[in-house]
Coordinates of C-alpha atoms in Angstrom, one line a residue:
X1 CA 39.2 -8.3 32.3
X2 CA 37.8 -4.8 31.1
X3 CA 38.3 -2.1 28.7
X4 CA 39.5 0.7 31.0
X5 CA 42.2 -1.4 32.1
X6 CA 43.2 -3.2 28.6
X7 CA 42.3 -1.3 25.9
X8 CA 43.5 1.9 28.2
X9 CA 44.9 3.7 24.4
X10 CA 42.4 2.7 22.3
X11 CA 39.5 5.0 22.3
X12 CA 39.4 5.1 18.8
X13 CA 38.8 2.0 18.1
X14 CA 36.3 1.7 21.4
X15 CA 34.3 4.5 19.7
X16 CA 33.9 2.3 16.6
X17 CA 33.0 -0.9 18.0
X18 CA 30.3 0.9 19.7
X19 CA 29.1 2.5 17.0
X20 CA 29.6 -0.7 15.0
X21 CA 27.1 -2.2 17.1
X22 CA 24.8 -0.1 17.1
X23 CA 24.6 -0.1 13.1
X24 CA 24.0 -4.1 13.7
X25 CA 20.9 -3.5 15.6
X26 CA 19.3 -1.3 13.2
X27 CA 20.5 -3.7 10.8
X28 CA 18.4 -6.0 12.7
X29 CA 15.2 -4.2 12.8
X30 CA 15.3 -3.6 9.1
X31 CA 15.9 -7.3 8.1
X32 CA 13.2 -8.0 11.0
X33 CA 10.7 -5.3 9.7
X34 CA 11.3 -6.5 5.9
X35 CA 9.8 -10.1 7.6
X36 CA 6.9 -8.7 8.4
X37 CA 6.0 -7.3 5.3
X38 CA 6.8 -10.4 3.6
X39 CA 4.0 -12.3 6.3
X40 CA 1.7 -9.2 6.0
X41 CA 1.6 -10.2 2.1
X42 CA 1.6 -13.8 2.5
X43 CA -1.2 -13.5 4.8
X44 CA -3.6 -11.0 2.4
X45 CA -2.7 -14.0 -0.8
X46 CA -3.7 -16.4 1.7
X47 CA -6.9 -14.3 2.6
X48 CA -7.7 -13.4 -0.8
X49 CA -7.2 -17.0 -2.1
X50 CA -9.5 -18.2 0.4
X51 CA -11.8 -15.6 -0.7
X52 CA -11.5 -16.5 -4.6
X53 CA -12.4 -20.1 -4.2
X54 CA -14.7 -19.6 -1.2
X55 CA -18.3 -20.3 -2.0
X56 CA -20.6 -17.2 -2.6
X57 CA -23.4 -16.8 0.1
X58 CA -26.2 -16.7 -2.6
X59 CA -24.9 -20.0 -3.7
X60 CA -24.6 -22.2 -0.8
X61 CA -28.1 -23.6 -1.2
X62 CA -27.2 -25.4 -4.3
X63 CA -26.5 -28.8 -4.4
X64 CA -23.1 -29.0 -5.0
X65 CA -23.1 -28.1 -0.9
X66 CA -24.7 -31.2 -0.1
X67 CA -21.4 -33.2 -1.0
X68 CA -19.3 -33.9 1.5
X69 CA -16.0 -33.5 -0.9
X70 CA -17.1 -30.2 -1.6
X71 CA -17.8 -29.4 1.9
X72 CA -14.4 -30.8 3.2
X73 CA -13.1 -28.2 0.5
X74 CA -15.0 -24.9 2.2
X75 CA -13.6 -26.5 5.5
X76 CA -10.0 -26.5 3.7
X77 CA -10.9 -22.4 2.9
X78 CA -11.5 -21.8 6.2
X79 CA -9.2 -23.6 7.8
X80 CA -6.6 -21.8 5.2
X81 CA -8.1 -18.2 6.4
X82 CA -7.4 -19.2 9.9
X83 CA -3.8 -20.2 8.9
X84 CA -3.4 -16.6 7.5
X85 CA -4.6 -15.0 10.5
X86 CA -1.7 -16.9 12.3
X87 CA 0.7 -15.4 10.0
X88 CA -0.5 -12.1 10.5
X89 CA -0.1 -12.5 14.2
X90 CA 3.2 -13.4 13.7
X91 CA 4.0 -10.6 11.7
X92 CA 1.6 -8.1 14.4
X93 CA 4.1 -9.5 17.5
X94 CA 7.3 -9.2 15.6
X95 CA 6.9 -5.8 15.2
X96 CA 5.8 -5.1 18.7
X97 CA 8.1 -7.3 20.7
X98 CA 11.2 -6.6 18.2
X99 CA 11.1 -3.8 15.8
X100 CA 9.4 -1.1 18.3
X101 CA 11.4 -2.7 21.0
X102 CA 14.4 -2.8 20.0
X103 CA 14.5 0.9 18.1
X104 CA 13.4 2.7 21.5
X105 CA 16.1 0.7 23.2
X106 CA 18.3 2.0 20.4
X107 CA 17.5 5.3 20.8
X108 CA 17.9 4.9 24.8
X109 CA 21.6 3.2 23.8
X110 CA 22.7 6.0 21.8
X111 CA 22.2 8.8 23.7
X112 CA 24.3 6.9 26.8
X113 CA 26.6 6.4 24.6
X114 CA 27.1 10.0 23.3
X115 CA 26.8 11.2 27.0
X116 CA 29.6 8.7 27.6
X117 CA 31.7 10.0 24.4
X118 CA 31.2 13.6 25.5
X119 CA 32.6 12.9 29.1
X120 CA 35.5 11.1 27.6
X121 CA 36.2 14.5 25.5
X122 CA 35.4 16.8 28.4
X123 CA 38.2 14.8 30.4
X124 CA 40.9 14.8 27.3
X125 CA 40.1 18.3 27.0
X126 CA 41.0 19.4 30.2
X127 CA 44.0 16.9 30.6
X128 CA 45.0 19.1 27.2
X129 CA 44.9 22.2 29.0
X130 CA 47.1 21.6 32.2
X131 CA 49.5 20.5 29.6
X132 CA 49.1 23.7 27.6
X133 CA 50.2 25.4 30.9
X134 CA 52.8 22.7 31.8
X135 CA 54.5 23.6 28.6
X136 CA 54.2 27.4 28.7
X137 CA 55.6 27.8 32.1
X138 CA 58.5 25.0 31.1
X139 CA 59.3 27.5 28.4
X140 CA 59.1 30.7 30.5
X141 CA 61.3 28.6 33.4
X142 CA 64.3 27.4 30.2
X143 CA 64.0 31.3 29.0
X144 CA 64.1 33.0 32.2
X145 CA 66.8 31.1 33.3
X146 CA 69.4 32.1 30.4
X147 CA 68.3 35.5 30.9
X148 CA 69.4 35.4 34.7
X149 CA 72.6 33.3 33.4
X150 CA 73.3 36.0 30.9
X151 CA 73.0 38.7 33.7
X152 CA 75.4 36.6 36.4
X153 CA 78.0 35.9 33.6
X154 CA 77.4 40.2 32.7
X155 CA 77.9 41.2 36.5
X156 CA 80.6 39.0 36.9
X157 CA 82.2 40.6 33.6
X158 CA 81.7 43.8 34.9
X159 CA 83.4 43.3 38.0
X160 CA 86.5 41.9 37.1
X161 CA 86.6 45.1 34.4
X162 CA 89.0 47.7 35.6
X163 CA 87.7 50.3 33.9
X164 CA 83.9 50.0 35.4
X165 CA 83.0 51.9 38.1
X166 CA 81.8 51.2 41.3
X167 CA 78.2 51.8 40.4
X168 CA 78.2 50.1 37.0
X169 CA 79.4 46.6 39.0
X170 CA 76.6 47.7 41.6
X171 CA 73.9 47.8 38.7
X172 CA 75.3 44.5 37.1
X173 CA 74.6 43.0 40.5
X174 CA 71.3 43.6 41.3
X175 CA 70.2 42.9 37.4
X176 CA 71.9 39.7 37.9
X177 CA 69.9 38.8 41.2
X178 CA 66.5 40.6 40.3
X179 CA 66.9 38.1 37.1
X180 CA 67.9 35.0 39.2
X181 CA 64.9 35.9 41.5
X182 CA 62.4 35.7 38.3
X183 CA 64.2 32.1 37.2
X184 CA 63.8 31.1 40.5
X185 CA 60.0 31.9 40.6
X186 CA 60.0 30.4 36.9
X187 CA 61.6 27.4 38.5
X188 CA 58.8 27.1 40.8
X189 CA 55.9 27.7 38.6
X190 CA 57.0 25.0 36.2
X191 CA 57.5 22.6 39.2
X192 CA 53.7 23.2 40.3
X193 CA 52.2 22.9 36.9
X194 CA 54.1 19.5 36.3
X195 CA 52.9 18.0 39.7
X196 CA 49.2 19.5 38.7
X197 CA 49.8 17.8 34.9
X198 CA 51.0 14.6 36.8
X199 CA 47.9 14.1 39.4
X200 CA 45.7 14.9 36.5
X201 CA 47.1 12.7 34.0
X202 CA 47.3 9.8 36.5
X203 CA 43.6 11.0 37.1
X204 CA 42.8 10.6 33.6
X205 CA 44.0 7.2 32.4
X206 CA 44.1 5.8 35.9
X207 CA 40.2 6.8 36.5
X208 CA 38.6 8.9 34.4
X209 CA 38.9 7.0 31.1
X210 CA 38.9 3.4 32.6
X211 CA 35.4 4.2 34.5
X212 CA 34.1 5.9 31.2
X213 CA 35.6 2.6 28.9
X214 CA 34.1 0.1 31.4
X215 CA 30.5 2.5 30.7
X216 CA 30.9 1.7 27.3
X217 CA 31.3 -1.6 27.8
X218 CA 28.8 -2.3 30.1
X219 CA 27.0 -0.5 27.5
X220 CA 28.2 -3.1 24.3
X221 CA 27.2 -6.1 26.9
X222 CA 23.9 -5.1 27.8
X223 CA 23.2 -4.1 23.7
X224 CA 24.2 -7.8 22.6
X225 CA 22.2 -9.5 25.1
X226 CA 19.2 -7.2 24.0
X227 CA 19.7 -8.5 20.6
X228 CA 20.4 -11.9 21.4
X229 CA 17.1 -11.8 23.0
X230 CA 15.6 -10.2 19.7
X231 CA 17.3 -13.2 17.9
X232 CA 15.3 -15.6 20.4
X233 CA 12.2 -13.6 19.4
X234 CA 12.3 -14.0 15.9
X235 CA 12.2 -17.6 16.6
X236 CA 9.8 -18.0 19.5
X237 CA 7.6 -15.7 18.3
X238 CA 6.5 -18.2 15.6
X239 CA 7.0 -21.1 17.7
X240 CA 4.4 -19.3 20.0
X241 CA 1.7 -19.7 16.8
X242 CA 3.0 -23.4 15.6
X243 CA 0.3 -25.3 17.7
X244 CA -2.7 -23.4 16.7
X245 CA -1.2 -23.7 12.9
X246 CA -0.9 -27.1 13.5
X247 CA -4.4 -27.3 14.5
X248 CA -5.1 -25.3 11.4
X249 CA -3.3 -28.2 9.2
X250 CA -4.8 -30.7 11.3
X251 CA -8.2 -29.5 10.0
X252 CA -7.4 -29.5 6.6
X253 CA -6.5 -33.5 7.0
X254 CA -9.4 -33.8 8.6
X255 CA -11.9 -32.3 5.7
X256 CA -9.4 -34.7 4.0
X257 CA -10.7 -37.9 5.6
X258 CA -14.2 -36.3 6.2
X259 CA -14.8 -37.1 2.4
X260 CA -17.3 -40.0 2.1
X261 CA -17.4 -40.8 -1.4
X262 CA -20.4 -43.4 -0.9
X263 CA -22.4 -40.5 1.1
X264 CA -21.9 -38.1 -2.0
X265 CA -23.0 -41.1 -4.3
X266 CA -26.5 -41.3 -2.3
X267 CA -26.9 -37.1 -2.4
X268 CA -26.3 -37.6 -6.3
X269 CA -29.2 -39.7 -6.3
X270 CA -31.2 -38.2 -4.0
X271 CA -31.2 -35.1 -5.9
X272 CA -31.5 -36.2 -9.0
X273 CA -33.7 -39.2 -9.4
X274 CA -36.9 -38.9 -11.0
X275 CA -39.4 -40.9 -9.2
X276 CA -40.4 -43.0 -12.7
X277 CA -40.2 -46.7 -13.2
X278 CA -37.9 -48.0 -16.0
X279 CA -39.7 -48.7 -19.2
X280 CA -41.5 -52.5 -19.9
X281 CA -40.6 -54.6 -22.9
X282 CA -41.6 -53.4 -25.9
X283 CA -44.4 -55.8 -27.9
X284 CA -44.1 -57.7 -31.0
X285 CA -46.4 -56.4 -33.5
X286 CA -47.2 -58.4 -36.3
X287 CA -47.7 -57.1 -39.5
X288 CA -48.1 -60.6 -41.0
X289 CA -51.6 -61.1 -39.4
X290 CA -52.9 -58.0 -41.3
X291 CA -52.7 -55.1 -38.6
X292 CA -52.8 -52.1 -39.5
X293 CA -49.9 -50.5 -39.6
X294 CA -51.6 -46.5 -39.4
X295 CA -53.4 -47.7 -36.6
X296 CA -50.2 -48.9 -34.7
X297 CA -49.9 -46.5 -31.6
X298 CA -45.8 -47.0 -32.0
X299 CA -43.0 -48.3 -34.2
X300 CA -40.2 -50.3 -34.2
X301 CA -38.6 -46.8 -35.5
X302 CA -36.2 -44.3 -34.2
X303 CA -38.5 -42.5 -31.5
X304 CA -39.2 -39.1 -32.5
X305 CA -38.3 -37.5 -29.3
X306 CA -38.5 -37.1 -25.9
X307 CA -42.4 -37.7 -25.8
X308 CA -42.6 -40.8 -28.0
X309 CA -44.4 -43.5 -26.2
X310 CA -43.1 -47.1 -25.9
X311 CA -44.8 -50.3 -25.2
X312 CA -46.1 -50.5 -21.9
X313 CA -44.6 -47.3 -20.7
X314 CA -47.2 -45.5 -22.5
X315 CA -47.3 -42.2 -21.2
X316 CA -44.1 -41.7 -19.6
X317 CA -41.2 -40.0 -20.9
X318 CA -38.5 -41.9 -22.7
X319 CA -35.8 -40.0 -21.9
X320 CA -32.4 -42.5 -21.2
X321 CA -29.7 -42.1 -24.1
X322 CA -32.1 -39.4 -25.6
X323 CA -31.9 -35.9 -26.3
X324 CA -33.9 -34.0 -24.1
X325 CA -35.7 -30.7 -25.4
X326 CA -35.1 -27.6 -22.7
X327 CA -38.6 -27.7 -21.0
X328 CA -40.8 -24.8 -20.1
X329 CA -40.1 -24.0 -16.5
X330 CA -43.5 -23.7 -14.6
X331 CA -44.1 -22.1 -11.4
X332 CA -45.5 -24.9 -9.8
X333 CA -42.3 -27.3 -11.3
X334 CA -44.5 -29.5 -12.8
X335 CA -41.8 -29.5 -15.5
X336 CA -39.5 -31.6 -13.3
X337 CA -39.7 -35.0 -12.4
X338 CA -42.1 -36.4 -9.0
X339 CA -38.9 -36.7 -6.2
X340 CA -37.4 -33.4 -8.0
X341 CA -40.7 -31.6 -8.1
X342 CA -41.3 -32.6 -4.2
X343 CA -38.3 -30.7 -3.1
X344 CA -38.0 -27.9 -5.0
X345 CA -41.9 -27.1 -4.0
X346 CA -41.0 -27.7 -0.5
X347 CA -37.7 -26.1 -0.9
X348 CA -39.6 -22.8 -1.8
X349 CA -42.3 -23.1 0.6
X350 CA -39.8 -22.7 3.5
X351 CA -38.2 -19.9 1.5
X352 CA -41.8 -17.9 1.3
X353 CA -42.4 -19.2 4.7
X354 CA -39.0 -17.5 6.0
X355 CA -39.8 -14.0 4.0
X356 CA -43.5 -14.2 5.4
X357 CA -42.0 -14.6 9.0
X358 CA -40.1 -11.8 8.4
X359 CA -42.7 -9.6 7.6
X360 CA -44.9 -11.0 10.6
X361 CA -42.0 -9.2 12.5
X362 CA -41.5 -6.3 10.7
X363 CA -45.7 -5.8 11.3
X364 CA -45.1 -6.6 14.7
X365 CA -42.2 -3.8 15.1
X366 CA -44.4 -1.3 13.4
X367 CA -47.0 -1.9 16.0
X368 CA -44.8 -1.1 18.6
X369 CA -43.9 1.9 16.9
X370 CA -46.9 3.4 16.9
X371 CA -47.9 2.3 20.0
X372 CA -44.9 4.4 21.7
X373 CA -45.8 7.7 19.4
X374 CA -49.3 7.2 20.1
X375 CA -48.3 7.5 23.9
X376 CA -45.1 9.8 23.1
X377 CA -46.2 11.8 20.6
X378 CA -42.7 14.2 21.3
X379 CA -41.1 10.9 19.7
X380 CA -43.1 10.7 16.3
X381 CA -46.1 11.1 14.3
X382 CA -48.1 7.9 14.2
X383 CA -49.5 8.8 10.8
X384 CA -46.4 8.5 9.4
X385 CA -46.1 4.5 10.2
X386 CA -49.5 4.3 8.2
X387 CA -47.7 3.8 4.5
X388 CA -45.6 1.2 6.2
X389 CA -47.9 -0.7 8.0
X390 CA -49.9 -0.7 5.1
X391 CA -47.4 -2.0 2.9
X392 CA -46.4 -4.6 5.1
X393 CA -49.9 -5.8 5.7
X394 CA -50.5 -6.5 2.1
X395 CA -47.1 -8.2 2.0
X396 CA -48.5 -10.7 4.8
X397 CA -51.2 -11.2 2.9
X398 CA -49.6 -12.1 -0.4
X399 CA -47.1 -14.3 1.3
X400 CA -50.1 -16.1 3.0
X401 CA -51.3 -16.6 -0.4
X402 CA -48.1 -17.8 -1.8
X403 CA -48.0 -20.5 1.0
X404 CA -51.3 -21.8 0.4
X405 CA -50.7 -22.3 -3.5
X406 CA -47.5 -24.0 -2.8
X407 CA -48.7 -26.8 0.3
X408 CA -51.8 -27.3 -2.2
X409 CA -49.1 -27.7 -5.0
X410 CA -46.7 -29.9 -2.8
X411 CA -49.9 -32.1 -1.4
X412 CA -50.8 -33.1 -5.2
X413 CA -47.0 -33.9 -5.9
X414 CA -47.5 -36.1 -2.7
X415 CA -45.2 -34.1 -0.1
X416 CA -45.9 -33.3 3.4
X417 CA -47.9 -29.8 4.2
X418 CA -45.3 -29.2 6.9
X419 CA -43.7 -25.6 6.8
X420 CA -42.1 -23.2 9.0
X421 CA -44.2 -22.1 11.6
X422 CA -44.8 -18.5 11.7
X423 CA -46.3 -15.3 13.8
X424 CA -48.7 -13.3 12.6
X425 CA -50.7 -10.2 13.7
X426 CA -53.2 -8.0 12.5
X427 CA -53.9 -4.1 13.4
X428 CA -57.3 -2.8 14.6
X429 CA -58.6 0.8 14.0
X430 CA -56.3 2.2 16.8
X431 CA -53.0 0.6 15.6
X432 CA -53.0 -2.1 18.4
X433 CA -51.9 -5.5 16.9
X434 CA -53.2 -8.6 17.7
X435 CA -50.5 -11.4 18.1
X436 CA -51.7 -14.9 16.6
X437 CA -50.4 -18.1 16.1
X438 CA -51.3 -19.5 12.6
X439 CA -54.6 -21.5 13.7
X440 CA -55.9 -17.6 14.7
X441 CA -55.1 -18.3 18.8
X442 CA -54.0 -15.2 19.8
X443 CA -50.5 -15.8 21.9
X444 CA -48.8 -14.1 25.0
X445 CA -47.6 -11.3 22.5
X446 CA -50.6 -9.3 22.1
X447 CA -49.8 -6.8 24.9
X448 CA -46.4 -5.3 24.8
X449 CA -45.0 -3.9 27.8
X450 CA -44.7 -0.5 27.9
X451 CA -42.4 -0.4 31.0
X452 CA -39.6 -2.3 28.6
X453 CA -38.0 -0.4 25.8
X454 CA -40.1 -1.2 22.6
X455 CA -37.7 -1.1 20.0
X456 CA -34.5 -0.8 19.3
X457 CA -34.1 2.6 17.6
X458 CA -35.7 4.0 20.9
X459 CA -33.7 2.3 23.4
X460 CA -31.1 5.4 24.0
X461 CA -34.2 7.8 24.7
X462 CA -35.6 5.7 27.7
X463 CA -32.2 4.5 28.8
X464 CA -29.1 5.3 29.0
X465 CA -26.2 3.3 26.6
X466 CA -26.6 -0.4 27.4
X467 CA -23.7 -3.0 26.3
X468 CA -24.8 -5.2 23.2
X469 CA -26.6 -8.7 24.8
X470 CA -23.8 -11.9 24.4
X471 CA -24.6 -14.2 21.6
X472 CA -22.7 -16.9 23.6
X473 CA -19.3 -17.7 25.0
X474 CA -16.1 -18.4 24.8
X475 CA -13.3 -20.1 26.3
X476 CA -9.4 -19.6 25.7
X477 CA -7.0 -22.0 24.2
X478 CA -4.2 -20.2 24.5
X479 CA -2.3 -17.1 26.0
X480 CA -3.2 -13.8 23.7
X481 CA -1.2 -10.5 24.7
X482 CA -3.4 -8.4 23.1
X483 CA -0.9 -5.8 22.7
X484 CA -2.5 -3.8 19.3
X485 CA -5.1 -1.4 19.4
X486 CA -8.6 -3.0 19.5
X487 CA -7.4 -5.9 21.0
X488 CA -7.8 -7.6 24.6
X489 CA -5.4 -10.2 26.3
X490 CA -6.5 -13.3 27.6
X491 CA -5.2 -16.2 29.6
X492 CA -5.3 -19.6 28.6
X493 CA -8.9 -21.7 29.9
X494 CA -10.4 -17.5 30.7
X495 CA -14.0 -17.5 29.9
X496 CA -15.4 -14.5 27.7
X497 CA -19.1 -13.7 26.5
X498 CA -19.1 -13.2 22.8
X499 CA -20.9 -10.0 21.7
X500 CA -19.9 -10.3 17.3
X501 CA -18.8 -13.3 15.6
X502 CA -15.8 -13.7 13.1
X503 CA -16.8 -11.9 10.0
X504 CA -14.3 -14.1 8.3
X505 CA -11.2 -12.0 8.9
X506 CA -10.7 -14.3 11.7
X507 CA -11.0 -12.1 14.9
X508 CA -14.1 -12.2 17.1
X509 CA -15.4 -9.4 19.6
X510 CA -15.1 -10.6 23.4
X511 CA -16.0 -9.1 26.8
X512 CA -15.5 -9.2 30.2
X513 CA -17.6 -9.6 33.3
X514 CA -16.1 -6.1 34.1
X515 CA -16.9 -4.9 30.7
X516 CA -14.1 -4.7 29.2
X517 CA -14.5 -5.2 25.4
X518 CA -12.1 -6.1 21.9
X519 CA -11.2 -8.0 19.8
X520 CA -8.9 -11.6 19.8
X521 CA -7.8 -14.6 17.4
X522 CA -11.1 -17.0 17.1
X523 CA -8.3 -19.8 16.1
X524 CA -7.4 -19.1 19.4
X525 CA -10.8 -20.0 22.1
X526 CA -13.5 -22.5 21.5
X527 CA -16.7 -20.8 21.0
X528 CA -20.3 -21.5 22.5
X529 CA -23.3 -19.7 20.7
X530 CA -26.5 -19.1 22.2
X531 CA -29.6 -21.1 20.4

């Protein structure tokens, strides 16, 4: 069954239904648009709350971080800013598979439809104007012919009068038959112009309107099973994100059970304990044999503070169930207890050791610098490196400084000399740098190659633009489109070189072996750095 053959008279309402359903799919893209504005927000709360409760970079050598409760909970963060990211994919691919979509197949849907429409009105048009003529030539034919009645009934009259003449009967005549003639031609016309008005009315709901009805319904058909799809969308498009969120979720169980309350129980006392042994009995002192009691070095009294000195213990700090004063803090930490004091002096002897590192490099850098104006002079003025070079020297030699006061410092508190090892250089009268180890052997560093591009900031003047090195690789999870700008799609187990991590919005930079670069989910591929 079809349209054109059942719902032959009902245009009208065949012009609403269409229209009808197209107001349902924009209805659709609304309410699907509205949904991803609502995941868009939920996602940036998400993000945001992760952000608020996430631990500061500055802070995350504290010693709350040491505790694996607190450590399961920056897992729970970050397993929450994946989850986010998920939502936001959801949100990204219901606007590109659905909203977009679906309006440019609107769009497409309404102009066949008002191309259909306008055919219909061309046809009813023209089925409109053969009847026009059908009716004006009727009317000529029914006028005509009681004109050429009239003129018969006139001649006839005429003749049968005794008193008309010959010619006058004549004249009646011939008006009579010229008149009959023109009826007769009438008759004919009008005969024509209803067979015409016939074919084309038999044309019109017989083939003209069914084909254009059966248009528009083909039309309707193909529009719900568009949207039908669009409903399967909505749902599969989250369904297509459930597994990774459930991986997300499973993470979060995981920091859950990754808790080790006996662990954090040993870091609490690892931290904290202060190396002294617990305080002796105290001795009798008796007054009855005649001591003297100015002479006593203690009291049975309330201790005094902090510093009083007890029994055998003499010399150590009484401090348990005792107020303690704030003590001056020292830059060697003798203030703190012996285990505290050992790791905070090593603690910041691999911090100096680190920012002395730093500068071995930054000397080293300068070097190279000056070697390439030395030989390019087109490229820069050596002199100018001079200040900086200068600077950075007598940074070195501070920092060396700084390291020898703190291993002497952390060998009295009876902690190992071991720090980070480090280069270091120094510059001769021509600006050449001499790479060293720290026992003074000089190492395989001492001559740079000039055929290699020295640093960094040069490398577009001896080369041209070179793709950023991998800092490892990746492998796919799952399927990614990579439909949005700065993306890239991937297939499930692809392998991809990693060129910038996540930078905790939850997308990391990938490339190709043919160089194609962009960006994907990290929730979504198992990542390999380089060491």
């Amino acid at each position: 069954m079809d349209w054109g053959t059942e719902l032959w008279d009902q245009y009208d309402i065949i012009e609403r239904h269409t229209q009808s359903g197209l107001e349902l799919v924009e209805k659709y893209v609304k309410f699907v648009k509205e949904r991803t504005e609502i995941e868009q927000n939920y996602a940036k709360q998400l993000r945001n709350l992760s952000k608020k409760f996430n631990i500061k970079r500055s802070s995350k050598d504290e010693p709350e971080c040491r505790f694996s409760s607190y450590q399961s909970f920056l897992d729970i963060l970050n397993e929450m800013n994946d989850y986010a990211g998920q939502r936001e994919l959801i949100a990204e691919n219901m606007m590109m598979n659905i909203c977009i979509d679906l309006t440019k197949y609107l769009q497409e849907l309404k102009q066949e439809r008002k191309t259909y429409l306008m055919e219909a009105k061309k046809a009813q048009q023209s089925l409109e104007s053969t009847y026009k003529q059908l009716d004006s030539s009727k009317k000529r034919f029914e006028r005509e012919w009681r004109e050429a009645e009239r003129a018969a009934q006139y001649a006839e009259k005429t003749d049968q009068d005794i008193n008309a003449t010959k010619a006058d009967v004549e004249k009646a005549k011939q008006q009579a038959h010229m008149r009959a003639h023109v009826a007769e031609e009438c008759k004919n016309d009008y005969a024509a112009q209803l067979q015409k008005y016939n074919k084309e009315q038999n044309q019109f709901y017989f083939n003209d309107m069914p084909l254009i009805f059966n248009k528009l319904q083909d039309l309707d058909e193909r529009r719900v099973r568009k949207l039908a799809q669009g409903y399967v969308l909505f749902s599969d498009t989250e369904k297509h994100v459930m597994p990774i969120i459930g991986k997300c979720l499973e993470g979060i169980t995981k920091a859950g059970t990754n808790v080790n309350e006996r662990n954090d129980s040993m870091v609490v006392i690892e931290q904290n304990k202060s190396g002294f042994e617990r305080p002796g009995d105290v001795e009798f002192e008796d007054y009855s044999q005649g001591i003297n009691r100015a002479s006593s070095d203690s009291s049975l009294g309330t201790p005094k503070g902090p510093m009083d000195l007890l029994g055998k213990n003499k010399g150590k700090n009484f401090w348990l169930f005792s107020k303690r004063s704030k003590p001056t803090v020292t830059e060697d930490f003798a203030h703190l207890p012996p285990e505290q004091r050992r790791k905070r002096l090593q603690q910041k002897l691999e911090e100096i050791c680190k920012e002395l590192q730093k500068e071995v490099d930054q000397s080293e850098a300068l070097g190279k610098m000056k070697d390439v104006y030395e030989k390019n002079p087109q490229m820069g003025d050596p002199a100018s490196l001079a200040s900086q070079i200068s600077q950075t020297s007598q940074n070195i030699e501070r920092l060396r400084g700084e390291v020898n006061k703190y291993e002497t410092w952390l060998a009295e508190a009876g902690g190992r000399g071991d720090t980070l090892r480090y280069k270091s250089h120094t510059f001769n009268n021509n600006g050449a740098h001499d790479a060293q180890s720290p026992d003074g052997a000089h190492s395989d560093e001492s001559t740079p190659d000039p055929s290699q591009a020295i640093y960094a900031e040069f490398d577009d003047d001896f080369e041209d633009d070179e793709l950023a090195a991998p800092i490892g690789k990746c492998t796919a999870m799952y399927n990614f489109p990579g439909a949005s700008e700065g993306t890239i799609s991937m297939q499930e187990g692809e392998v991809l070189a990693v060129v910038e991590e996540d930078k905790g919005d939850g997308w990391t930079r990938v490339r190709r072996n043919n160089g194609d670069e962009g960006y994907i989910p990290t929730s979504y591929v198992t990542i390999t750095l380089n060491k």
